[in-house]
Tab-separated table of C-alpha atoms in Angstrom:
chain	number	residue	atom	x	y	z
A	885	MET	CA	15.925	-33.334	-4.394
A	886	SER	CA	15.409	-33.768	-8.120
A	887	LEU	CA	15.013	-30.868	-10.501
A	888	SER	CA	11.314	-31.498	-11.063
A	889	ASP	CA	10.759	-31.686	-7.295
A	890	SER	CA	12.550	-28.310	-6.962
A	891	LEU	CA	10.417	-26.782	-9.686
A	892	GLN	CA	7.230	-28.057	-7.998
A	893	LYS	CA	8.293	-26.673	-4.683
A	894	LEU	CA	9.075	-23.271	-6.154
A	895	ALA	CA	5.699	-23.239	-7.934
A	896	SER	CA	3.961	-24.037	-4.654
A	897	TYR	CA	5.742	-21.100	-2.959
A	898	ARG	CA	4.380	-18.838	-5.713
A	899	VAL	CA	0.862	-20.136	-5.335
A	900	ASN	CA	0.973	-19.665	-1.564
A	901	ASN	CA	2.600	-16.272	-1.850
A	902	SER	CA	5.377	-17.531	0.447
A	903	ARG	CA	8.614	-15.686	0.130
A	904	ALA	CA	10.960	-18.349	1.587
A	905	SER	CA	13.879	-16.500	0.086
A	906	GLN	CA	16.655	-18.804	1.271
A	907	ASP	CA	15.053	-21.947	-0.095
A	908	VAL	CA	13.940	-20.270	-3.297
A	909	PHE	CA	17.414	-18.977	-3.871
A	910	LYS	CA	19.095	-22.286	-3.219
A	911	LYS	CA	16.810	-24.259	-5.495
A	912	GLY	CA	16.424	-21.560	-8.072
A	913	GLU	CA	20.071	-20.763	-8.529
A	914	ALA	CA	20.890	-24.463	-8.958
A	915	LEU	CA	18.251	-24.720	-11.637
A	916	LEU	CA	19.526	-21.614	-13.368
A	917	LYS	CA	23.108	-22.826	-13.271
A	918	ALA	CA	22.189	-26.197	-14.582
A	919	GLY	CA	20.380	-24.507	-17.434
A	920	LYS	CA	17.235	-26.156	-16.275
A	921	ALA	CA	15.144	-23.074	-15.756
A	922	PRO	CA	11.639	-23.766	-17.246
A	923	ARG	CA	11.273	-22.256	-20.697
A	924	ASP	CA	7.504	-22.075	-20.889
A	925	GLU	CA	5.198	-19.434	-19.433
A	926	GLU	CA	6.157	-20.634	-15.981
A	927	GLY	CA	9.777	-19.780	-16.665
A	928	TRP	CA	9.086	-16.044	-16.436
A	929	ALA	CA	7.379	-16.320	-13.140
A	930	PHE	CA	10.336	-18.445	-11.976
A	931	LEU	CA	12.826	-15.758	-13.008
A	932	GLU	CA	10.833	-13.081	-11.224
A	933	GLN	CA	10.676	-15.149	-8.060
A	934	LEU	CA	14.394	-15.988	-8.134
A	935	ALA	CA	15.247	-12.292	-8.714
A	936	LEU	CA	13.244	-11.276	-5.637
A	937	ALA	CA	14.932	-13.941	-3.491
A	938	ALA	CA	18.373	-12.963	-4.784
A	939	ILE	CA	17.732	-9.264	-3.928
A	940	ASP	CA	16.581	-10.353	-0.426
A	941	LEU	CA	19.838	-12.245	0.082
A	942	ASP	CA	21.991	-9.508	-1.452
A	943	ARG	CA	23.097	-11.793	-4.323
A	944	LEU	CA	22.580	-9.025	-6.816
A	945	GLU	CA	24.612	-10.734	-9.561
A	946	VAL	CA	22.017	-13.457	-9.760
A	947	ALA	CA	19.197	-10.888	-9.702
A	948	GLU	CA	20.874	-9.136	-12.634
A	949	ILE	CA	20.905	-12.281	-14.759
A	950	CYS	CA	17.175	-12.831	-14.145
A	951	LEU	CA	16.356	-9.169	-14.807
A	952	GLN	CA	18.233	-9.132	-18.042
A	953	LYS	CA	16.462	-12.253	-19.323
A	954	LEU	CA	13.073	-10.751	-18.349
A	955	ALA	CA	13.845	-7.337	-19.893
A	956	ASP	CA	14.855	-9.025	-23.126
A	957	LYS	CA	11.639	-10.968	-23.331
A	958	PHE	CA	9.261	-8.250	-22.128
A	959	PRO	CA	10.682	-4.836	-22.991
A	960	GLY	CA	8.630	-2.098	-21.287
A	961	SER	CA	6.610	-4.456	-19.185
A	962	PRO	CA	5.302	-2.686	-16.033
A	963	ARG	CA	6.031	-5.799	-14.028
A	964	VAL	CA	9.669	-5.960	-15.067
A	965	ASP	CA	9.940	-2.178	-14.549
A	966	VAL	CA	8.844	-2.579	-10.948
A	967	LEU	CA	11.261	-5.477	-10.449
A	968	THR	CA	14.008	-3.193	-11.713
A	969	GLY	CA	12.860	-0.662	-9.130
A	970	ILE	CA	13.128	-3.221	-6.336
A	971	ARG	CA	16.650	-4.010	-7.527
A	972	MET	CA	17.446	-0.231	-7.316
A	973	GLU	CA	16.034	-0.106	-3.825
A	974	ALA	CA	18.738	-2.604	-2.722
A	975	THR	CA	21.625	-0.341	-3.613
A	976	GLN	CA	20.374	3.210	-4.182
A	977	GLY	CA	19.229	6.028	-1.949
A	978	ILE	CA	15.558	6.979	-1.363
A	979	THR	CA	15.595	9.945	-3.789
A	980	PRO	CA	16.606	8.262	-7.039
A	981	VAL	CA	14.282	5.336	-6.255
A	982	LEU	CA	11.312	7.599	-5.613
A	983	GLU	CA	12.069	9.491	-8.803
A	984	TYR	CA	12.241	6.218	-10.764
A	985	TYR	CA	8.790	5.194	-9.505
A	986	ASN	CA	7.432	8.670	-10.243
A	987	GLU	CA	8.682	8.301	-13.783
A	988	LEU	CA	6.876	4.974	-14.140
A	989	LEU	CA	3.670	6.425	-12.785
A	990	LEU	CA	3.831	9.320	-15.188
A	991	GLN	CA	4.056	6.885	-18.022
A	992	ASP	CA	1.265	4.712	-16.652
A	993	PRO	CA	-0.770	6.005	-13.720
A	994	THR	CA	-2.539	2.602	-13.457
A	995	ASN	CA	0.651	0.691	-12.624
A	996	ALA	CA	-0.612	-0.449	-9.245
A	997	ALA	CA	2.639	-2.276	-8.355
A	998	ALA	CA	4.715	0.894	-8.885
A	999	TRP	CA	2.273	2.796	-6.628
A	1000	LYS	CA	2.636	0.233	-3.887
A	1001	ARG	CA	6.478	0.184	-4.101
A	1002	ARG	CA	6.517	3.951	-3.904
A	1003	ILE	CA	4.372	3.880	-0.795
A	1004	SER	CA	6.534	1.197	0.791
A	1005	VAL	CA	9.699	3.261	0.124
A	1006	LEU	CA	8.070	6.363	1.676
A	1007	ARG	CA	7.169	4.264	4.669
A	1008	ARG	CA	10.690	3.024	5.072
A	1009	ALA	CA	12.002	6.533	4.665
A	1010	ARG	CA	9.834	7.257	7.741
A	1011	SER	CA	7.701	9.697	5.718
A	1012	VAL	CA	4.674	7.952	7.283
A	1013	ASP	CA	2.371	10.901	6.752
A	1014	LYS	CA	3.241	11.074	3.064
A	1015	ALA	CA	2.941	7.302	2.706
A	1016	THR	CA	-0.437	7.389	4.409
A	1017	GLU	CA	-1.673	10.177	2.130
A	1018	GLU	CA	-0.512	8.317	-0.994
A	1019	LEU	CA	-1.998	5.067	0.155
A	1020	ILE	CA	-5.359	6.684	0.690
A	1021	GLU	CA	-5.066	8.280	-2.843
A	1022	TYR	CA	-4.075	4.869	-4.214
A	1023	LEU	CA	-7.085	3.218	-2.571
A	1024	ASP	CA	-9.316	5.857	-4.096
A	1025	THR	CA	-8.372	4.394	-7.498
A	1026	PHE	CA	-7.732	0.786	-6.577
A	1027	TYR	CA	-10.523	0.389	-4.052
A	1028	THR	CA	-10.774	-3.371	-4.516
A	1029	ASP	CA	-7.212	-4.158	-3.486
A	1030	PRO	CA	-7.605	-5.738	0.021
A	1031	GLU	CA	-3.827	-5.739	0.537
A	1032	GLY	CA	-3.764	-2.008	0.294
A	1033	TRP	CA	-6.429	-1.708	3.005
A	1034	LEU	CA	-4.492	-4.141	5.213
A	1035	GLU	CA	-1.363	-2.104	4.759
A	1036	LEU	CA	-3.249	1.109	5.672
A	1037	ALA	CA	-4.571	-0.642	8.818
A	1038	ASP	CA	-1.027	-1.737	9.631
A	1039	ILE	CA	0.235	1.874	9.490
A	1040	TYR	CA	-2.613	3.004	11.764
A	1041	VAL	CA	-2.014	0.136	14.256
A	1042	SER	CA	1.723	0.847	14.489
A	1043	ASN	CA	0.743	4.373	15.540
A	1044	ARG	CA	-1.890	2.978	17.869
A	1045	GLN	CA	-4.689	4.707	15.902
A	1046	TYR	CA	-6.981	1.778	16.327
A	1047	THR	CA	-10.237	3.392	15.284
A	1048	SER	CA	-8.781	4.410	11.946
A	1049	ALA	CA	-7.306	0.939	11.594
A	1050	LEU	CA	-10.735	-0.624	12.138
A	1051	GLN	CA	-12.176	1.554	9.392
A	1052	ALA	CA	-9.496	0.393	6.964
A	1053	LEU	CA	-10.023	-3.215	8.039
A	1054	SER	CA	-13.736	-2.984	7.431
A	1055	HIS	CA	-13.066	-2.243	3.756
A	1056	ALA	CA	-10.809	-5.345	3.646
A	1057	LEU	CA	-13.672	-7.346	5.243
A	1058	VAL	CA	-16.142	-6.224	2.616
A	1059	LEU	CA	-13.694	-7.230	-0.113
A	1060	ASN	CA	-12.790	-10.505	1.495
A	1061	PRO	CA	-15.894	-11.750	3.237
A	1062	GLN	CA	-14.782	-15.419	3.106
A	1063	ASN	CA	-11.418	-14.894	4.660
A	1064	PRO	CA	-11.347	-15.795	8.396
A	1065	PHE	CA	-7.817	-14.249	8.785
A	1066	THR	CA	-9.209	-10.832	8.080
A	1067	PHE	CA	-11.916	-11.338	10.683
A	1068	VAL	CA	-9.350	-12.410	13.253
A	1069	GLN	CA	-7.225	-9.423	12.465
A	1070	PHE	CA	-10.273	-7.205	12.802
A	1071	ALA	CA	-11.138	-8.809	16.169
A	1072	GLU	CA	-7.608	-8.387	17.496
A	1073	THR	CA	-7.577	-4.743	16.459
A	1074	ALA	CA	-10.990	-4.175	18.049
A	1075	TYR	CA	-9.548	-5.721	21.210
A	1076	SER	CA	-6.555	-3.374	21.087
A	1077	ALA	CA	-9.061	-0.507	20.719
A	1078	SER	CA	-10.681	-1.763	23.968
A	1079	ASP	CA	-13.930	-2.581	22.144
A	1080	LEU	CA	-14.307	-6.009	23.718
A	1081	PRO	CA	-17.913	-6.765	22.586
A	1082	LEU	CA	-16.917	-5.985	18.969
A	1083	ALA	CA	-13.749	-8.100	19.294
A	1084	LEU	CA	-15.797	-11.041	20.670
A	1085	LYS	CA	-18.387	-10.740	17.926
A	1086	MET	CA	-15.669	-10.902	15.266
A	1087	PHE	CA	-13.822	-13.802	16.925
A	1088	LEU	CA	-17.116	-15.686	16.983
A	1089	LEU	CA	-17.786	-14.976	13.301
A	1090	ALA	CA	-14.297	-16.218	12.510
A	1091	ILE	CA	-14.599	-19.419	14.499
A	1092	ASP	CA	-17.937	-20.130	12.938
A	1093	MET	CA	-16.355	-19.759	9.500
A	1094	ILE	CA	-13.406	-21.977	10.373
A	1095	GLU	CA	-15.134	-24.763	12.288
A	1096	ARG	CA	-18.558	-25.016	10.592
A	1097	ASP	CA	-17.344	-27.674	8.167
A	1098	LEU	CA	-15.900	-29.984	10.831
A	1099	ASP	CA	-17.913	-33.136	11.386
A	1100	SER	CA	-17.644	-33.080	15.142
A	1101	PRO	CA	-16.039	-29.833	16.191
A	1102	GLU	CA	-16.515	-30.464	19.895
A	1103	SER	CA	-14.333	-33.574	19.799
A	1104	THR	CA	-11.652	-32.292	17.431
A	1105	PRO	CA	-8.951	-30.203	19.071
A	1106	PRO	CA	-8.610	-26.781	17.425
A	1107	THR	CA	-5.606	-26.244	15.151
A	1108	GLY	CA	-4.162	-23.344	13.211
A	1109	LEU	CA	-6.232	-20.231	13.083
A	1110	ALA	CA	-9.020	-21.857	15.130
A	1111	PHE	CA	-6.660	-22.263	18.086
A	1112	ARG	CA	-5.671	-18.575	18.051
A	1113	THR	CA	-9.295	-17.589	17.677
A	1114	TRP	CA	-10.334	-19.616	20.743
A	1115	TRP	CA	-7.650	-17.876	22.758
A	1116	GLY	CA	-9.108	-14.571	21.607
A	1117	ILE	CA	-12.645	-15.713	22.589
A	1118	LYS	CA	-11.398	-16.819	26.023
A	1119	LEU	CA	-9.529	-13.542	26.673
A	1120	SER	CA	-12.505	-11.381	25.565
A	1121	THR	CA	-15.119	-13.335	27.566
A	1122	ARG	CA	-12.936	-13.252	30.639
A	1123	HIS	CA	-12.629	-9.472	30.548
A	1124	LEU	CA	-16.303	-8.989	29.689
A	1125	LEU	CA	-17.272	-11.230	32.678
A	1126	GLU	CA	-15.114	-8.995	34.857
A	1127	GLY	CA	-17.167	-6.067	33.553
A	1128	GLY	CA	-14.842	-4.569	30.946
A	1129	PRO	CA	-15.215	-1.083	29.455
A	1130	SER	CA	-18.312	-0.258	27.366
A	1131	SER	CA	-18.213	-0.689	23.603
A	1132	PRO	CA	-17.320	2.468	21.587
A	1133	SER	CA	-19.181	0.949	18.634
A	1134	ASN	CA	-22.246	0.153	20.835
A	1135	THR	CA	-21.937	-3.564	20.066
A	1136	SER	CA	-23.699	-5.615	22.679
A	1137	ALA	CA	-22.032	-8.584	24.282
A	1138	PRO	CA	-23.710	-11.981	23.799
A	1139	LYS	CA	-25.994	-13.196	26.674
A	1140	ASN	CA	-24.310	-16.547	27.120
A	1141	LEU	CA	-20.921	-15.214	28.165
A	1142	LYS	CA	-20.437	-17.796	30.956
A	1143	ALA	CA	-21.099	-20.726	28.681
A	1144	LEU	CA	-18.827	-19.268	26.036
A	1145	ASP	CA	-16.080	-18.855	28.593
A	1146	VAL	CA	-16.371	-22.504	29.659
A	1147	LEU	CA	-16.407	-23.683	26.069
A	1148	ALA	CA	-13.319	-21.619	25.138
A	1149	THR	CA	-11.462	-23.016	28.147
A	1150	GLU	CA	-12.322	-26.576	27.084
A	1151	ARG	CA	-11.331	-25.937	23.464
A	1152	ILE	CA	-7.949	-24.439	24.378
A	1153	LEU	CA	-7.035	-27.119	26.868
A	1154	SER	CA	-8.100	-29.891	24.458
A	1155	ALA	CA	-5.157	-28.925	22.208
A	1156	TYR	CA	-2.582	-29.469	24.965
A	1157	LYS	CA	-2.325	-33.238	24.855
A	1158	GLY	CA	0.517	-35.656	25.545
A	1159	LYS	CA	3.685	-35.745	27.607
A	1160	GLU	CA	5.572	-33.277	25.513
A	1161	LEU	CA	3.014	-30.578	26.219
A	1162	GLU	CA	2.585	-31.361	29.909
A	1163	TYR	CA	4.582	-28.308	31.110
A	1164	GLN	CA	2.793	-25.909	28.720
A	1165	ARG	CA	-0.566	-27.401	29.740
A	1166	ARG	CA	0.153	-26.705	33.396
A	1167	LEU	CA	1.036	-23.092	32.679
A	1168	VAL	CA	-2.078	-22.681	30.547
A	1169	GLU	CA	-4.265	-24.236	33.168
A	1170	GLY	CA	-2.823	-21.749	35.668
A	1171	TRP	CA	-3.651	-18.980	33.247
A	1172	VAL	CA	-7.307	-20.009	32.464
A	1173	VAL	CA	-8.351	-20.413	36.027
A	1174	ARG	CA	-6.837	-17.127	37.038
A	1175	LYS	CA	-9.308	-14.467	38.144
B	515	MET	CA	21.497	5.585	37.823
B	516	ALA	CA	19.830	2.887	35.766
B	517	PRO	CA	21.506	-0.479	36.068
B	518	GLY	CA	23.578	-1.884	33.184
B	519	ALA	CA	22.945	-5.336	31.712
B	520	THR	CA	24.669	-8.502	30.565
B	521	ILE	CA	23.131	-10.745	27.948
B	522	SER	CA	23.678	-14.497	28.259
B	523	SER	CA	24.579	-16.626	25.222
B	524	THR	CA	21.164	-18.386	25.220
B	525	SER	CA	19.425	-15.045	25.291
B	526	TYR	CA	21.464	-13.619	22.499
B	527	TYR	CA	21.035	-16.607	20.298
B	528	LYS	CA	17.332	-16.680	20.773
B	529	LEU	CA	16.673	-13.059	19.910
B	530	TYR	CA	19.124	-13.331	17.017
B	531	PHE	CA	17.375	-16.434	15.623
B	532	HIS	CA	14.023	-14.802	16.029
B	533	ALA	CA	15.043	-11.742	13.965
B	534	ALA	CA	16.890	-13.904	11.368
B	535	LYS	CA	13.880	-16.105	10.828
B	536	HIS	CA	11.555	-13.183	9.981
B	537	PRO	CA	13.656	-10.652	8.022
B	538	HIS	CA	10.579	-8.970	6.556
B	539	GLN	CA	8.443	-8.815	9.619
B	540	PRO	CA	8.694	-6.971	12.941
B	541	VAL	CA	9.378	-9.420	15.820
B	542	ASN	CA	9.264	-8.972	19.528
B	543	GLY	CA	9.630	-10.782	22.834
B	544	VAL	CA	10.690	-10.448	26.455
B	545	LEU	CA	13.910	-10.740	28.416
B	546	LEU	CA	14.041	-12.804	31.560
B	547	GLY	CA	16.598	-12.399	34.240
B	548	GLN	CA	17.417	-10.923	37.648
B	549	GLN	CA	19.093	-7.924	39.096
B	550	VAL	CA	22.399	-8.439	40.840
B	551	GLY	CA	23.743	-5.193	42.334
B	552	ASN	CA	23.754	-2.640	39.556
B	553	VAL	CA	23.589	-5.129	36.683
B	554	VAL	CA	20.520	-6.826	35.234
B	555	LYS	CA	21.501	-10.288	34.206
B	556	VAL	CA	19.460	-11.402	31.226
B	557	GLU	CA	19.451	-15.210	31.309
B	558	ASP	CA	16.703	-16.141	28.906
B	559	VAL	CA	14.541	-14.790	26.152
B	560	ILE	CA	10.949	-15.626	25.307
B	561	PRO	CA	9.942	-14.754	21.722
B	562	LEU	CA	6.416	-13.543	21.333
B	563	LEU	CA	5.151	-12.273	17.984
B	564	HIS	CA	5.922	-11.790	14.332
B	565	HIS	CA	2.511	-11.109	12.836
B	566	TRP	CA	1.091	-7.992	14.377
B	567	THR	CA	3.360	-6.803	17.053
B	568	SER	CA	1.070	-4.298	18.614
B	569	LEU	CA	-0.207	-4.574	22.214
B	570	SER	CA	-2.729	-7.056	20.942
B	571	PRO	CA	-4.746	-9.715	22.713
B	572	MET	CA	-2.112	-12.352	21.769
B	573	MET	CA	0.581	-10.078	23.151
B	574	GLU	CA	-1.346	-9.844	26.467
B	575	ILE	CA	-1.660	-13.667	26.695
B	576	GLY	CA	1.937	-14.203	25.638
B	577	LEU	CA	3.155	-11.742	28.300
B	578	ASP	CA	1.084	-13.455	30.961
B	579	LEU	CA	2.369	-16.908	30.076
B	580	ALA	CA	5.947	-15.643	29.847
B	581	GLY	CA	5.549	-14.159	33.283
B	582	GLN	CA	4.322	-17.457	34.695
B	583	HIS	CA	7.216	-19.287	33.058
B	584	ALA	CA	9.616	-16.734	34.554
B	585	ASP	CA	8.151	-17.400	38.012
B	586	GLU	CA	8.604	-21.119	37.502
B	587	SER	CA	12.250	-20.556	36.585
B	588	GLY	CA	12.886	-18.207	39.469
B	589	LEU	CA	13.442	-15.260	37.119
B	590	LYS	CA	11.690	-11.967	36.434
B	591	VAL	CA	10.583	-10.304	33.149
B	592	VAL	CA	13.234	-7.578	33.077
B	593	GLY	CA	12.863	-6.223	29.518
B	594	TYR	CA	11.510	-6.321	26.036
B	595	TYR	CA	13.115	-6.616	22.622
B	596	GLN	CA	11.977	-5.859	19.087
B	597	ALA	CA	13.207	-5.697	15.533
B	598	ARG	CA	11.264	-3.515	13.194
B	599	THR	CA	10.528	-4.029	9.485
B	600	ASN	CA	12.532	-1.004	8.519
B	601	VAL	CA	16.134	-1.975	9.154
B	602	SER	CA	17.295	1.538	9.876
B	603	ASP	CA	14.522	2.119	12.410
B	604	VAL	CA	15.931	1.556	15.899
B	605	GLY	CA	13.270	3.503	17.799
B	606	LEU	CA	10.920	1.818	20.287
B	607	GLY	CA	7.872	3.313	18.671
B	608	PRO	CA	4.544	3.863	20.479
B	609	VAL	CA	3.882	0.161	20.780
B	610	GLY	CA	7.285	-0.677	22.309
B	611	GLU	CA	6.931	2.067	24.792
B	612	LYS	CA	3.435	0.903	25.781
B	613	ILE	CA	4.662	-2.655	26.388
B	614	LEU	CA	7.637	-1.483	28.440
B	615	GLN	CA	5.400	0.709	30.569
B	616	ARG	CA	3.514	-2.433	31.389
B	617	LEU	CA	6.650	-4.358	32.345
B	618	GLN	CA	7.715	-1.437	34.572
B	619	GLU	CA	4.717	-2.107	36.800
B	620	LYS	CA	6.456	-5.322	37.939
B	621	PHE	CA	10.106	-4.503	37.353
B	622	LYS	CA	11.025	-0.826	37.826
B	623	ASP	CA	14.136	-0.872	35.722
B	624	ALA	CA	12.679	-2.727	32.745
B	625	PHE	CA	14.582	-1.820	29.590
B	626	GLY	CA	14.233	-2.281	25.879
B	627	LEU	CA	16.624	-3.732	23.266
B	628	VAL	CA	16.042	-2.770	19.673
B	629	ILE	CA	17.824	-4.894	17.031
B	630	ASP	CA	19.742	-2.651	14.729
B	631	GLY	CA	19.145	-3.950	11.248
B	632	GLU	CA	22.128	-2.121	9.771
B	633	ASP	CA	24.572	-3.928	12.024
B	634	PHE	CA	22.675	-7.232	12.151
B	635	GLY	CA	24.715	-10.000	10.566
B	636	THR	CA	28.083	-8.265	11.178
B	637	ASP	CA	30.453	-9.010	14.143
B	638	LYS	CA	28.775	-6.173	16.163
B	639	ALA	CA	26.089	-6.895	18.792
B	640	ALA	CA	23.555	-4.941	16.773
B	641	LEU	CA	21.472	-4.150	19.895
B	642	ILE	CA	20.443	-0.686	21.053
B	643	PRO	CA	19.396	-0.425	24.659
B	644	TRP	CA	16.559	1.933	25.648
B	645	ILE	CA	15.909	3.083	29.211
B	646	TYR	CA	13.299	5.186	30.933
B	647	ILE	CA	14.488	8.611	32.010
B	648	ALA	CA	12.248	9.504	34.982
B	649	GLU	CA	13.237	13.217	35.000
B	650	SER	CA	11.933	13.815	31.522
B	651	SER	CA	9.373	10.938	31.527
B	652	GLN	CA	10.803	9.724	28.232
B	653	TRP	CA	12.340	6.618	26.741
B	654	LYS	CA	15.859	7.305	25.478
B	655	VAL	CA	18.809	5.351	24.152
B	656	ALA	CA	20.947	4.476	27.133
B	657	PRO	CA	23.564	7.238	27.505
B	658	GLY	CA	27.313	6.598	27.850
B	659	SER	CA	29.766	4.830	25.526
B	660	GLU	CA	28.398	2.713	22.667
B	661	ALA	CA	26.592	-0.270	24.113
B	662	PHE	CA	28.206	-3.682	23.954
B	663	THR	CA	31.693	-2.297	23.345
B	664	PRO	CA	34.462	-2.333	26.003
B	665	GLY	CA	33.741	0.058	28.832
B	666	SER	CA	29.939	0.126	28.304
B	667	ALA	CA	27.501	-0.798	31.073
B	668	TYR	CA	25.913	-3.250	28.576
B	669	GLN	CA	27.852	-6.399	27.762
B	670	LEU	CA	27.377	-9.733	25.999
B	671	ALA	CA	28.381	-12.852	27.938
B	672	SER	CA	31.046	-13.349	25.289
B	673	ILE	CA	32.378	-10.968	22.681
B	674	ASP	CA	32.158	-13.487	19.840
B	675	LEU	CA	28.442	-14.159	20.193
B	676	PRO	CA	27.435	-12.160	17.123
B	677	THR	CA	29.911	-14.113	15.012
B	678	SER	CA	28.867	-17.503	16.275
B	679	ALA	CA	25.173	-16.590	16.001
B	680	LYS	CA	25.740	-15.676	12.364
B	681	ASP	CA	27.422	-19.039	11.758
B	682	TYR	CA	24.521	-20.871	13.378
B	683	VAL	CA	22.112	-19.010	11.117
B	684	LYS	CA	24.188	-20.072	8.073
B	685	GLN	CA	23.721	-23.693	9.215
B	686	GLY	CA	20.011	-22.971	9.336
B	687	LEU	CA	19.552	-23.513	13.087
B	688	HIS	CA	17.062	-20.618	13.271
B	689	GLN	CA	14.629	-22.309	10.947
B	690	ALA	CA	13.255	-24.446	13.764
B	691	PHE	CA	12.909	-21.463	16.102
B	692	GLY	CA	9.359	-20.721	17.229
B	693	ASP	CA	7.551	-17.881	18.930
B	694	PHE	CA	4.101	-17.492	20.539
B	695	ASP	CA	2.556	-16.664	17.142
B	696	ASP	CA	3.941	-19.991	15.821
B	697	HIS	CA	2.666	-21.808	18.892
B	698	LEU	CA	-0.811	-20.400	18.215
B	699	GLU	CA	-0.676	-22.008	14.711
B	700	ASP	CA	0.947	-25.270	15.892
B	701	VAL	CA	0.558	-26.124	19.533
B	702	SER	CA	3.513	-28.485	19.496
B	703	ILE	CA	5.957	-25.571	18.988
B	704	ASP	CA	7.944	-25.069	22.225
B	705	TRP	CA	8.112	-21.283	22.190
B	706	LEU	CA	8.870	-21.020	25.892
B	707	ARG	CA	12.098	-22.963	25.681
B	708	ASN	CA	12.950	-23.665	22.033
B	709	ARG	CA	15.069	-26.614	23.141
B	710	THR	CA	15.510	-28.133	19.677
B	711	CYS	CA	17.039	-24.890	18.497
B	712	ILE	CA	19.510	-24.335	21.297
B	713	PRO	CA	20.978	-27.845	21.538
B	714	PHE	CA	24.525	-26.747	22.196
B	715	GLU	CA	25.954	-25.760	25.558
B	716	ALA	CA	25.086	-22.082	25.301
């Protein structure tokens, strides 16, 4: 792969927020060694990305080089300060790291990244209550950060506090009304909370968002998030047809459950085409017809 | 007394690859096997999730399909494994317990394996077995000598599996590994068997 291809690939990881540490490290370190690290604006983002990947892979000597270059260029930058903290997390105990982030927050209470690292360290130290408390406090100030709400929902879900998780997710939905992923996550959490009508409603909103731009949705097999969503629709309608529990949120189930169930079955099976998928299709057929 | 267990090479490679592919996310899946005398022989592993590993709708479907696949292979779902985001966290957590309770309905001695992030990538097995103690109605780390060391009731099919698994990961074999979450994104991913990933005679 040529250097410019490597650079392009690394840039696309950044745009997609994809961590891909091993690949980033391999390509990035080669560029750094060859002295071909970009020198423009993009170069700083590149160094930050490579530093993170190096910390992930425990190649701290490479992380140090990147950090040094960044610190020289941007002394006192909150972003570089936080990166230094992440580097500390790799080798130092919880207490000095927490103190370090406290220090940063005293200097600048609006350093959102330092807040979030602090919360993540607390969570890892299994001070979940403290982490939850701080996250709620953080969201008081940074209400518009959907990632913060998703993290809060994640904490609640891992403790099986589904109702609180749904409340956190509803904030993320308001902030991200165009993002079908958040709707699917909400639907799956509602399902876990045994609120099947609410789950189905959200799955249907998501599928509408994903498939409304298809020319002929009924003849195109679902892919990606649509496929997962159809499975969710199928599972919810099946249980509702069996007479599932009532809805804690008083959501009513749609009238056309039977038709939805048939449609979901068709959509799921349409994805299992070809010889390679014959075995899977047989299992799935066994599953969908099961009572 | 709860039965001990042996973990086949294929099973070990699969759960190892699963955890290695998602170092920043919790992963989970089920163990397939059969009980022979006082030993549960784990012969295969089916990886389930890496997005949201709670007892979610996708978990329910994944468990159903894994159960059907086990029937087809003449095996039972005998246990559950997970790796948590926090490397030092080797507890089952509320979700792990809930899933195991469900597996117990069909296999009384269902047990859990939690991947120990601290030992993962060394020559140790890095697996902590959890069993249900009926007297206290609690899930506990299996008592007795350290699991997967000589003399323990828990054994790997071969003592060098952690070392060879680590080498395979270095070669990047785990990159092609897929779980049910992956299959839900790309239907062509063979999560039930992962044949492209375990090409060697395991």
